[in-house]
CSV table of C-alpha atoms in Angstrom, one decimal:
chain,number,residue,atom,x,y,z
A,114,UNK,CA,80.7,35.1,-1.6
A,115,UNK,CA,81.6,34.3,-5.2
A,116,UNK,CA,85.1,33.2,-6.0
A,117,UNK,CA,87.3,34.4,-8.9
A,118,UNK,CA,88.9,31.7,-11.0
A,119,UNK,CA,90.9,32.8,-14.1
A,120,UNK,CA,89.2,36.1,-14.2
A,121,UNK,CA,85.8,34.4,-13.9
A,122,UNK,CA,83.4,35.2,-11.1
A,123,UNK,CA,81.8,32.0,-10.1
A,124,UNK,CA,78.6,31.8,-7.9
A,125,UNK,CA,77.4,28.7,-6.3
A,126,UNK,CA,73.9,27.5,-7.0
A,127,UNK,CA,72.8,28.3,-3.5
A,128,UNK,CA,74.1,31.8,-3.9
A,129,UNK,CA,72.1,32.2,-7.1
A,130,UNK,CA,68.9,30.8,-5.7
A,131,UNK,CA,69.2,32.8,-2.5
A,132,UNK,CA,69.7,35.9,-4.7
A,133,UNK,CA,66.6,35.1,-6.6
A,134,UNK,CA,64.8,34.5,-3.3
A,135,UNK,CA,65.8,37.9,-2.0
A,136,UNK,CA,65.0,39.7,-5.2
A,137,UNK,CA,61.5,38.1,-5.4
A,138,UNK,CA,60.9,38.8,-1.7
A,139,UNK,CA,61.9,42.4,-2.2
A,140,UNK,CA,59.8,42.7,-5.3
A,141,UNK,CA,56.6,40.9,-4.2
A,142,UNK,CA,56.0,42.0,-0.7
A,143,UNK,CA,52.3,42.1,-0.9
A,144,UNK,CA,49.5,39.6,-1.3
A,145,UNK,CA,47.9,39.5,-4.8
A,146,UNK,CA,44.4,38.4,-6.1
A,147,UNK,CA,45.1,36.1,-9.0
A,148,UNK,CA,42.7,34.2,-11.3
A,149,UNK,CA,43.7,30.8,-12.5
A,150,UNK,CA,42.3,27.3,-13.2
A,151,UNK,CA,43.1,24.8,-10.5
A,152,UNK,CA,44.0,21.9,-12.7
A,153,UNK,CA,44.6,19.6,-9.7
A,154,UNK,CA,44.2,20.2,-6.0
A,155,UNK,CA,46.8,17.6,-4.8
A,156,UNK,CA,45.4,17.3,-1.2
A,157,UNK,CA,47.5,15.0,1.0
A,158,UNK,CA,45.4,13.6,3.7
A,159,UNK,CA,48.2,12.5,6.0
A,160,UNK,CA,49.4,16.1,6.4
A,161,UNK,CA,46.3,18.0,5.4
A,162,UNK,CA,48.3,20.3,3.1
A,163,UNK,CA,47.5,20.9,-0.6
A,164,UNK,CA,49.8,21.6,-3.4
A,165,UNK,CA,47.5,22.9,-6.2
A,166,UNK,CA,48.6,22.9,-9.8
A,167,UNK,CA,47.5,26.3,-11.3
A,168,UNK,CA,47.3,26.9,-15.0
A,169,UNK,CA,45.9,29.4,-17.5
A,170,UNK,CA,44.6,28.2,-20.8
A,171,UNK,CA,44.0,30.0,-24.1
A,172,UNK,CA,42.1,28.3,-26.9
A,173,UNK,CA,42.4,25.1,-24.9
A,174,UNK,CA,46.2,25.2,-24.5
A,175,UNK,CA,48.1,25.9,-21.3
A,176,UNK,CA,49.9,29.2,-21.6
A,177,UNK,CA,51.1,29.6,-18.0
A,178,UNK,CA,51.6,27.1,-15.1
A,179,UNK,CA,52.9,27.4,-11.5
A,180,UNK,CA,52.7,25.3,-8.4
A,181,UNK,CA,51.2,26.6,-5.2
A,182,UNK,CA,50.9,25.8,-1.5
A,183,UNK,CA,47.7,25.7,0.6
A,184,UNK,CA,48.5,24.9,4.2
A,185,UNK,CA,46.2,22.7,6.2
A,186,UNK,CA,44.6,25.4,8.3
A,187,UNK,CA,43.9,27.6,5.3
A,188,UNK,CA,42.5,24.7,3.3
A,189,UNK,CA,40.1,23.6,6.1
A,190,UNK,CA,38.8,27.2,6.4
A,191,UNK,CA,38.4,27.7,2.6
A,192,UNK,CA,37.0,24.2,2.1
A,193,UNK,CA,34.3,24.9,4.7
A,194,UNK,CA,33.3,28.1,3.0
A,195,UNK,CA,32.9,26.3,-0.3
A,196,UNK,CA,30.7,23.7,1.3
A,197,UNK,CA,28.5,26.3,2.9
A,198,UNK,CA,28.2,28.4,-0.2
A,199,UNK,CA,28.4,26.0,-3.1
A,200,UNK,CA,27.2,22.8,-1.4
A,201,UNK,CA,30.4,21.0,-2.3
A,202,UNK,CA,34.1,21.0,-1.3
A,203,UNK,CA,37.0,22.6,-3.2
A,204,UNK,CA,38.0,20.4,-6.0
A,205,UNK,CA,39.9,19.9,-9.3
A,206,UNK,CA,39.0,21.6,-12.6
A,207,UNK,CA,37.5,24.9,-11.5
A,208,UNK,CA,38.6,28.5,-12.2
A,209,UNK,CA,39.3,30.3,-8.9
A,210,UNK,CA,40.1,33.8,-7.7
A,211,UNK,CA,42.6,33.4,-4.9
A,212,UNK,CA,44.8,35.6,-2.7
A,213,UNK,CA,48.4,34.5,-2.6
A,214,UNK,CA,51.9,35.6,-2.0
A,215,UNK,CA,54.8,35.0,-4.4
A,216,UNK,CA,57.7,33.2,-2.9
A,217,UNK,CA,60.8,31.4,-3.9
A,218,UNK,CA,62.7,28.6,-2.1
A,219,UNK,CA,66.2,27.5,-3.1
A,220,UNK,CA,65.1,23.9,-2.7
A,221,UNK,CA,61.5,23.9,-3.9
A,222,UNK,CA,61.6,26.7,-6.4
A,223,UNK,CA,59.0,29.3,-7.3
A,224,UNK,CA,55.5,29.0,-5.9
A,225,UNK,CA,52.4,30.8,-4.8
A,226,UNK,CA,51.3,30.5,-1.2
A,227,UNK,CA,47.5,30.6,-1.2
A,228,UNK,CA,45.9,32.2,1.8
A,229,UNK,CA,42.3,32.7,0.6
A,230,UNK,CA,40.0,31.7,-2.2
A,231,UNK,CA,36.8,33.6,-3.1
A,232,UNK,CA,33.9,31.0,-3.5
A,233,UNK,CA,31.6,33.7,-4.9
A,234,UNK,CA,34.0,34.2,-7.9
A,235,UNK,CA,33.5,30.5,-8.8
A,236,UNK,CA,29.8,31.1,-8.9
A,237,UNK,CA,30.3,34.1,-11.1
A,238,UNK,CA,32.6,32.2,-13.5
A,239,UNK,CA,30.1,29.4,-13.8
A,240,UNK,CA,27.2,31.8,-14.4
A,241,UNK,CA,29.3,33.6,-17.1
A,242,UNK,CA,30.0,30.3,-18.9
A,243,UNK,CA,26.4,29.4,-18.6
A,244,UNK,CA,25.2,32.6,-20.2
A,245,UNK,CA,27.7,32.4,-23.0
A,246,UNK,CA,26.7,28.8,-23.8
A,247,UNK,CA,23.0,29.8,-23.8
A,248,UNK,CA,23.6,32.8,-26.1
A,249,UNK,CA,25.6,30.7,-28.5
A,250,UNK,CA,23.0,28.0,-28.8
A,251,UNK,CA,20.3,30.6,-29.4
A,252,UNK,CA,22.4,32.3,-32.0
A,253,UNK,CA,22.8,28.9,-33.9
A,254,UNK,CA,19.1,28.1,-33.5
A,255,UNK,CA,19.8,24.9,-31.6
A,256,UNK,CA,18.5,25.7,-28.2
A,257,UNK,CA,15.1,24.1,-28.7
A,258,UNK,CA,16.2,21.5,-31.3
A,259,UNK,CA,15.9,18.5,-29.0
A,260,UNK,CA,12.7,19.7,-27.3
A,261,UNK,CA,11.0,19.9,-30.7
A,262,UNK,CA,11.5,16.2,-31.5
A,263,UNK,CA,8.5,13.9,-31.3
A,264,UNK,CA,8.4,11.8,-28.2
A,265,UNK,CA,7.2,8.1,-28.4
A,266,UNK,CA,3.8,7.4,-26.9
A,267,UNK,CA,5.3,4.5,-24.9
A,268,UNK,CA,9.1,4.9,-24.3
A,269,UNK,CA,10.0,1.3,-23.8
A,270,UNK,CA,13.7,1.3,-24.8
A,271,UNK,CA,16.1,3.6,-23.0
A,272,UNK,CA,19.8,4.2,-23.3
A,273,UNK,CA,21.2,5.4,-20.0
A,274,UNK,CA,24.4,7.4,-19.5
A,275,UNK,CA,25.5,7.2,-15.9
A,276,UNK,CA,27.8,5.5,-13.4
A,277,UNK,CA,27.0,2.0,-12.2
A,278,UNK,CA,27.7,3.1,-8.6
A,279,UNK,CA,25.5,6.2,-8.8
A,280,UNK,CA,22.9,6.3,-6.0
A,281,UNK,CA,20.7,8.3,-8.3
A,282,UNK,CA,20.8,5.5,-10.9
A,283,UNK,CA,20.0,3.0,-8.2
A,284,UNK,CA,16.9,5.0,-7.2
A,285,UNK,CA,15.8,5.3,-10.8
A,286,UNK,CA,16.0,1.5,-11.4
A,287,UNK,CA,14.2,0.8,-8.1
A,288,UNK,CA,11.2,2.9,-9.1
A,289,UNK,CA,11.1,1.5,-12.6
A,290,UNK,CA,11.5,-2.1,-11.5
A,291,UNK,CA,8.9,-2.0,-8.7
A,292,UNK,CA,6.2,0.1,-10.2
A,293,UNK,CA,2.9,-1.4,-9.1
A,294,UNK,CA,1.4,-1.5,-12.6
A,295,UNK,CA,4.1,-3.8,-14.0
A,296,UNK,CA,5.3,-1.5,-16.8
A,297,UNK,CA,8.5,-2.8,-18.4
A,298,UNK,CA,11.3,-0.5,-19.7
A,299,UNK,CA,14.3,-2.0,-21.5
A,300,UNK,CA,17.5,-0.2,-20.3
A,301,UNK,CA,21.1,-0.3,-21.6
A,302,UNK,CA,23.8,1.4,-19.5
A,303,UNK,CA,26.6,3.4,-21.2
A,304,UNK,CA,29.1,4.2,-18.3
A,305,UNK,CA,30.6,7.7,-18.3
A,306,UNK,CA,32.2,10.2,-15.9
A,307,UNK,CA,29.6,12.6,-14.7
A,308,UNK,CA,31.6,15.2,-12.8
A,309,UNK,CA,34.6,17.5,-13.6
A,310,UNK,CA,36.1,18.5,-17.0
A,311,UNK,CA,36.6,14.9,-18.0
A,312,UNK,CA,32.9,14.3,-17.8
A,313,UNK,CA,32.4,16.5,-20.9
A,314,UNK,CA,34.3,14.3,-23.4
A,315,UNK,CA,33.1,11.2,-21.6
A,316,UNK,CA,29.4,12.0,-22.0
A,317,UNK,CA,29.9,13.2,-25.6
A,318,UNK,CA,31.7,10.0,-26.5
A,319,UNK,CA,28.9,7.8,-25.2
A,320,UNK,CA,26.3,9.9,-27.1
A,321,UNK,CA,28.3,9.2,-30.3
A,322,UNK,CA,28.2,5.5,-29.5
A,323,UNK,CA,24.5,5.6,-29.0
A,324,UNK,CA,24.0,7.5,-32.2
A,325,UNK,CA,25.3,4.5,-34.1
A,326,UNK,CA,22.4,2.4,-32.8
A,327,UNK,CA,19.5,4.8,-32.8
A,328,UNK,CA,17.1,2.1,-34.0
A,329,UNK,CA,17.5,0.3,-30.7
A,330,UNK,CA,16.2,3.2,-28.5
A,331,UNK,CA,13.3,5.5,-28.0
A,332,UNK,CA,15.2,8.0,-25.8
A,333,UNK,CA,18.4,8.7,-23.9
A,334,UNK,CA,18.6,9.4,-20.2
A,335,UNK,CA,21.6,11.1,-18.5
A,336,UNK,CA,21.3,10.2,-14.8
A,337,UNK,CA,23.4,11.2,-11.8
A,338,UNK,CA,22.9,11.8,-8.1
A,339,UNK,CA,23.0,15.1,-6.3
A,340,UNK,CA,25.7,17.7,-6.4
A,341,UNK,CA,26.6,21.3,-5.8
A,342,UNK,CA,26.9,24.1,-8.3
A,343,UNK,CA,30.6,23.6,-8.9
A,344,UNK,CA,30.2,19.8,-9.5
A,345,UNK,CA,27.6,20.5,-12.2
A,346,UNK,CA,29.6,23.2,-14.0
A,347,UNK,CA,30.6,20.8,-16.8
A,348,UNK,CA,26.9,20.7,-17.8
A,349,UNK,CA,27.0,24.3,-18.7
A,350,UNK,CA,29.7,23.6,-21.2
A,351,UNK,CA,28.8,24.7,-24.7
A,352,UNK,CA,30.2,21.6,-26.5
A,353,UNK,CA,28.2,19.2,-24.2
A,354,UNK,CA,25.0,21.2,-24.4
A,355,UNK,CA,25.2,21.4,-28.2
A,356,UNK,CA,25.8,17.6,-28.4
A,357,UNK,CA,22.6,17.1,-26.4
A,358,UNK,CA,20.6,19.8,-28.4
A,359,UNK,CA,21.4,18.3,-31.8
A,360,UNK,CA,20.9,14.6,-30.8
A,361,UNK,CA,18.4,13.0,-33.2
A,362,UNK,CA,16.2,11.3,-30.5
A,363,UNK,CA,14.9,12.9,-27.2
A,364,UNK,CA,17.4,13.2,-24.3
A,365,UNK,CA,16.1,13.1,-20.8
A,366,UNK,CA,18.1,14.4,-17.8
A,367,UNK,CA,17.7,13.3,-14.2
A,368,UNK,CA,20.5,15.2,-12.4
A,369,UNK,CA,19.9,15.6,-8.7
A,370,UNK,CA,20.4,19.2,-7.4
A,371,UNK,CA,18.5,22.0,-5.9
A,372,UNK,CA,20.0,24.9,-7.8
A,373,UNK,CA,19.1,26.4,-11.1
A,374,UNK,CA,19.1,24.3,-14.3
A,375,UNK,CA,22.3,23.8,-16.2
A,376,UNK,CA,22.4,24.5,-19.9
A,377,UNK,CA,22.5,20.8,-20.7
A,378,UNK,CA,19.3,20.4,-18.8
A,379,UNK,CA,17.7,23.4,-20.5
A,380,UNK,CA,18.3,22.0,-24.0
A,381,UNK,CA,17.3,18.5,-23.2
A,382,UNK,CA,13.8,17.3,-24.2
A,383,UNK,CA,12.8,16.8,-20.6
A,384,UNK,CA,14.6,17.8,-17.4
A,385,UNK,CA,13.7,16.1,-14.1
A,386,UNK,CA,15.3,17.6,-10.9
A,387,UNK,CA,16.0,14.0,-9.6
A,388,UNK,CA,16.5,10.6,-11.1
A,389,UNK,CA,13.4,9.5,-9.2
A,390,UNK,CA,11.3,12.2,-10.8
A,391,UNK,CA,12.6,11.1,-14.2
A,392,UNK,CA,11.4,7.5,-13.4
A,393,UNK,CA,8.0,8.9,-12.4
A,394,UNK,CA,7.9,10.8,-15.7
A,395,UNK,CA,8.4,7.7,-17.8
A,396,UNK,CA,5.9,5.7,-15.8
A,397,UNK,CA,3.4,8.5,-16.3
A,398,UNK,CA,4.0,8.2,-20.0
A,399,UNK,CA,2.9,4.5,-19.8
A,400,UNK,CA,-0.1,5.7,-17.7
A,401,UNK,CA,-1.1,8.2,-20.3
A,402,UNK,CA,-1.2,5.4,-22.8
A,403,UNK,CA,-2.6,2.6,-20.6
A,404,UNK,CA,-5.4,4.6,-18.9
A,405,UNK,CA,-7.3,5.6,-22.1
A,406,UNK,CA,-6.9,2.0,-23.3
A,407,UNK,CA,-8.3,0.6,-20.0
A,408,UNK,CA,-11.1,3.2,-20.2
A,409,UNK,CA,-11.9,2.3,-23.8
A,410,UNK,CA,-11.9,-1.4,-22.8
A,411,UNK,CA,-14.3,-0.6,-19.9
A,412,UNK,CA,-16.4,1.5,-22.3
A,413,UNK,CA,-16.5,-1.4,-24.9
A,414,UNK,CA,-17.6,-3.8,-22.2
A,415,UNK,CA,-20.2,-1.4,-20.9
A,416,UNK,CA,-21.6,-0.7,-24.4
A,417,UNK,CA,-21.6,-4.4,-25.2
A,418,UNK,CA,-23.4,-5.2,-22.0
A,419,UNK,CA,-25.8,-2.3,-22.6
A,420,UNK,CA,-26.4,-3.5,-26.2
A,421,UNK,CA,-26.9,-7.1,-25.1
A,422,UNK,CA,-29.3,-5.9,-22.3
A,423,UNK,CA,-31.2,-3.7,-24.8
A,424,UNK,CA,-31.4,-6.6,-27.3
A,425,UNK,CA,-32.4,-9.0,-24.6
A,426,UNK,CA,-35.2,-6.6,-23.5
A,427,UNK,CA,-36.3,-6.3,-27.1
A,428,UNK,CA,-36.3,-10.1,-27.5
A,429,UNK,CA,-38.4,-10.5,-24.4
A,430,UNK,CA,-40.8,-7.8,-25.7
A,431,UNK,CA,-40.9,-9.5,-29.1
A,432,UNK,CA,-41.5,-12.9,-27.4
A,433,UNK,CA,-44.4,-11.4,-25.4
A,434,UNK,CA,-45.8,-9.7,-28.5
A,435,UNK,CA,-45.5,-13.0,-30.5
A,436,UNK,CA,-47.0,-14.9,-27.6
A,437,UNK,CA,-49.9,-12.5,-27.2
A,438,UNK,CA,-50.5,-12.3,-31.0
A,439,UNK,CA,-50.3,-16.1,-31.2
A,440,UNK,CA,-52.8,-16.4,-28.4
A,441,UNK,CA,-55.0,-13.8,-30.0
A,442,UNK,CA,-54.7,-15.5,-33.4
A,443,UNK,CA,-55.3,-18.9,-31.9
A,444,UNK,CA,-58.3,-17.6,-30.1
A,445,UNK,CA,-59.6,-15.9,-33.2
A,446,UNK,CA,-59.0,-19.0,-35.3
A,447,UNK,CA,-60.6,-21.2,-32.7
A,448,UNK,CA,-63.6,-18.9,-32.7
A,449,UNK,CA,-63.7,-19.0,-36.5
A,450,UNK,CA,-63.4,-22.8,-36.4
A,451,UNK,CA,-66.2,-23.0,-33.9
A,452,UNK,CA,-68.4,-20.8,-36.1
A,453,UNK,CA,-67.5,-22.8,-39.2
A,454,UNK,CA,-68.1,-26.0,-37.2
A,455,UNK,CA,-71.5,-24.7,-36.1
A,456,UNK,CA,-72.3,-23.5,-39.6
A,457,UNK,CA,-71.1,-26.8,-41.0
A,458,UNK,CA,-73.2,-28.7,-38.6
A,459,UNK,CA,-76.3,-26.6,-39.5
A,460,UNK,CA,-75.5,-26.8,-43.2
A,461,UNK,CA,-74.9,-30.5,-43.0
A,462,UNK,CA,-78.1,-31.0,-41.2
A,463,UNK,CA,-79.9,-28.9,-43.8
A,464,UNK,CA,-78.2,-30.8,-46.6
A,465,UNK,CA,-79.0,-34.1,-44.9
A,466,UNK,CA,-82.6,-33.1,-44.5
A,467,UNK,CA,-82.9,-31.9,-48.1
A,468,UNK,CA,-81.1,-35.1,-49.3
A,469,UNK,CA,-83.4,-37.1,-47.1
A,470,UNK,CA,-86.4,-35.5,-48.6
A,471,UNK,CA,-84.9,-36.0,-52.1
A,472,UNK,CA,-84.3,-39.6,-51.4
A,473,UNK,CA,-87.8,-40.0,-50.1
A,474,UNK,CA,-89.1,-38.5,-53.4
A,475,UNK,CA,-86.8,-40.8,-55.4
A,476,UNK,CA,-88.0,-43.7,-53.2
A,477,UNK,CA,-91.6,-42.9,-54.0
A,478,UNK,CA,-90.7,-42.7,-57.7
A,479,UNK,CA,-88.8,-45.9,-57.5
A,480,UNK,CA,-91.6,-47.6,-55.6
A,481,UNK,CA,-94.0,-46.3,-58.2
A,482,UNK,CA,-91.9,-47.9,-60.9
A,483,UNK,CA,-91.7,-51.2,-59.0
A,484,UNK,CA,-92.9,-54.0,-61.5
A,485,UNK,CA,-94.7,-55.7,-58.6
A,486,UNK,CA,-96.9,-52.7,-58.2
A,487,UNK,CA,-97.5,-52.6,-62.0
A,488,UNK,CA,-98.3,-56.3,-62.0
A,489,UNK,CA,-100.8,-55.8,-59.1
A,490,UNK,CA,-102.5,-53.2,-61.2
A,491,UNK,CA,-103.0,-55.8,-64.0
A,492,UNK,CA,-99.9,-55.4,-66.0
A,493,UNK,CA,-97.7,-58.4,-66.9
A,494,UNK,CA,-94.2,-59.0,-68.1
A,495,UNK,CA,-93.4,-61.5,-70.8
A,496,UNK,CA,-89.9,-62.8,-71.2
A,497,UNK,CA,-88.0,-65.2,-73.4
A,498,UNK,CA,-84.9,-66.6,-72.1
A,499,UNK,CA,-85.1,-64.2,-69.1
A,500,UNK,CA,-85.3,-61.1,-71.3
A,501,UNK,CA,-88.4,-58.9,-71.5
A,502,UNK,CA,-90.2,-59.0,-74.8
A,503,UNK,CA,-90.9,-55.6,-76.2
A,504,UNK,CA,-91.4,-56.6,-79.8
A,505,UNK,CA,-92.9,-59.6,-81.6
A,506,UNK,CA,-89.8,-59.7,-83.6
A,507,UNK,CA,-88.0,-61.2,-80.6
A,508,UNK,CA,-89.9,-64.5,-80.7
A,509,UNK,CA,-90.7,-67.1,-83.3
A,510,UNK,CA,-93.4,-69.6,-83.6
A,511,UNK,CA,-92.8,-72.5,-81.4
A,512,UNK,CA,-90.8,-70.5,-78.8
A,513,UNK,CA,-91.7,-70.9,-75.2
A,514,UNK,CA,-92.2,-67.7,-73.3
A,515,UNK,CA,-92.9,-66.8,-69.7
A,516,UNK,CA,-95.5,-64.3,-68.5
A,517,UNK,CA,-95.1,-62.9,-65.0
A,518,UNK,CA,-98.2,-61.8,-63.1
A,519,UNK,CA,-98.5,-60.4,-59.6
A,520,UNK,CA,-99.2,-63.8,-58.2
A,521,UNK,CA,-97.2,-66.1,-60.5
A,522,UNK,CA,-95.7,-67.0,-63.9
A,523,UNK,CA,-97.3,-68.7,-66.9
A,524,UNK,CA,-95.4,-70.5,-69.6
A,525,UNK,CA,-96.8,-70.3,-73.1
A,526,UNK,CA,-95.8,-71.6,-76.5
A,527,UNK,CA,-96.0,-69.4,-79.6
A,528,UNK,CA,-98.4,-70.9,-82.1
A,529,UNK,CA,-98.5,-68.1,-84.5
A,530,UNK,CA,-97.4,-64.4,-85.0
A,531,UNK,CA,-99.5,-61.7,-86.6
């Protein structure tokens, strides 16, 4: 009971808080379905209880906040429903539709006791955000901006946004490093958070860093392992999707999940459903370049061998033709030589015969002119000093002359000239 001091009614704190407790209990007798963002789950493993921090935001600012209680048994039941429907547990940073009672405790204050959470509402909220982001990007004409960028023929330099401990990243590196063709891809890791609301500014921040060094990279890859629909909700965020859509070089996504594409994956240049598939995509790009080159090389070798073979065949044919023509020519020339030789022999014999006859005629003429024959016929030759005398002017009286006859020589002395 309150006490009265100097005409003042004074209540103890406990009396006031119990009054508040009774008033709230009388006013809020039912359970209510409430929509709020679960800013932090606050699960205590030693007790199994949760003390979620619930907020409502408007234009990014908190306009209402209250603490809540989720007892262990209720948490285990609700958590199991989330795992079955959403493929991941209840977690921080999601908007939920929950059923709760309003209570007030003199010691712990006002709170909401959560007895149920509708996992299907979470899916609906995610789908709503997804549709709004898609509509806004289409309205701004940005939805296909990254897809329309030219892609390098051989993407050798890759900037990767991921977490070092990500199993998906490990699978990606394993496939790239051990590809049987020995293709080499240069990678640079830009660590970022990949889940929850904090992943949005984290990824956008790393994209901004990469944008300052665009000349170093052919493309950007966002890689993370598997996750449920709730865990991927940040990838439906309009701000993140826009940052990807307007990025000046192609962005590739390799986010492991079996559900529908997120908006970030839709606007990316290429979306692979797993990091391993993304690695295969990049290797295939190398294939698409290398195979035609190998085929062209094989074609060049084949054409060269074919050309050399054709030229070799022609050379052999030319050699055979030359050999045959040479033999024919030699045979013809030999025949001509034989004919000329025979003709020369016949001609020479005829010439020799004619010359022989001519010589014989000359011999007869010469013989007929032989002084000996003339002398035998009664002619004589008179000489003075060894020279034949053909005129009396050649001698003088008293000269000694010689007269040759067929059978001897007479010496005479000139007595007189007439």
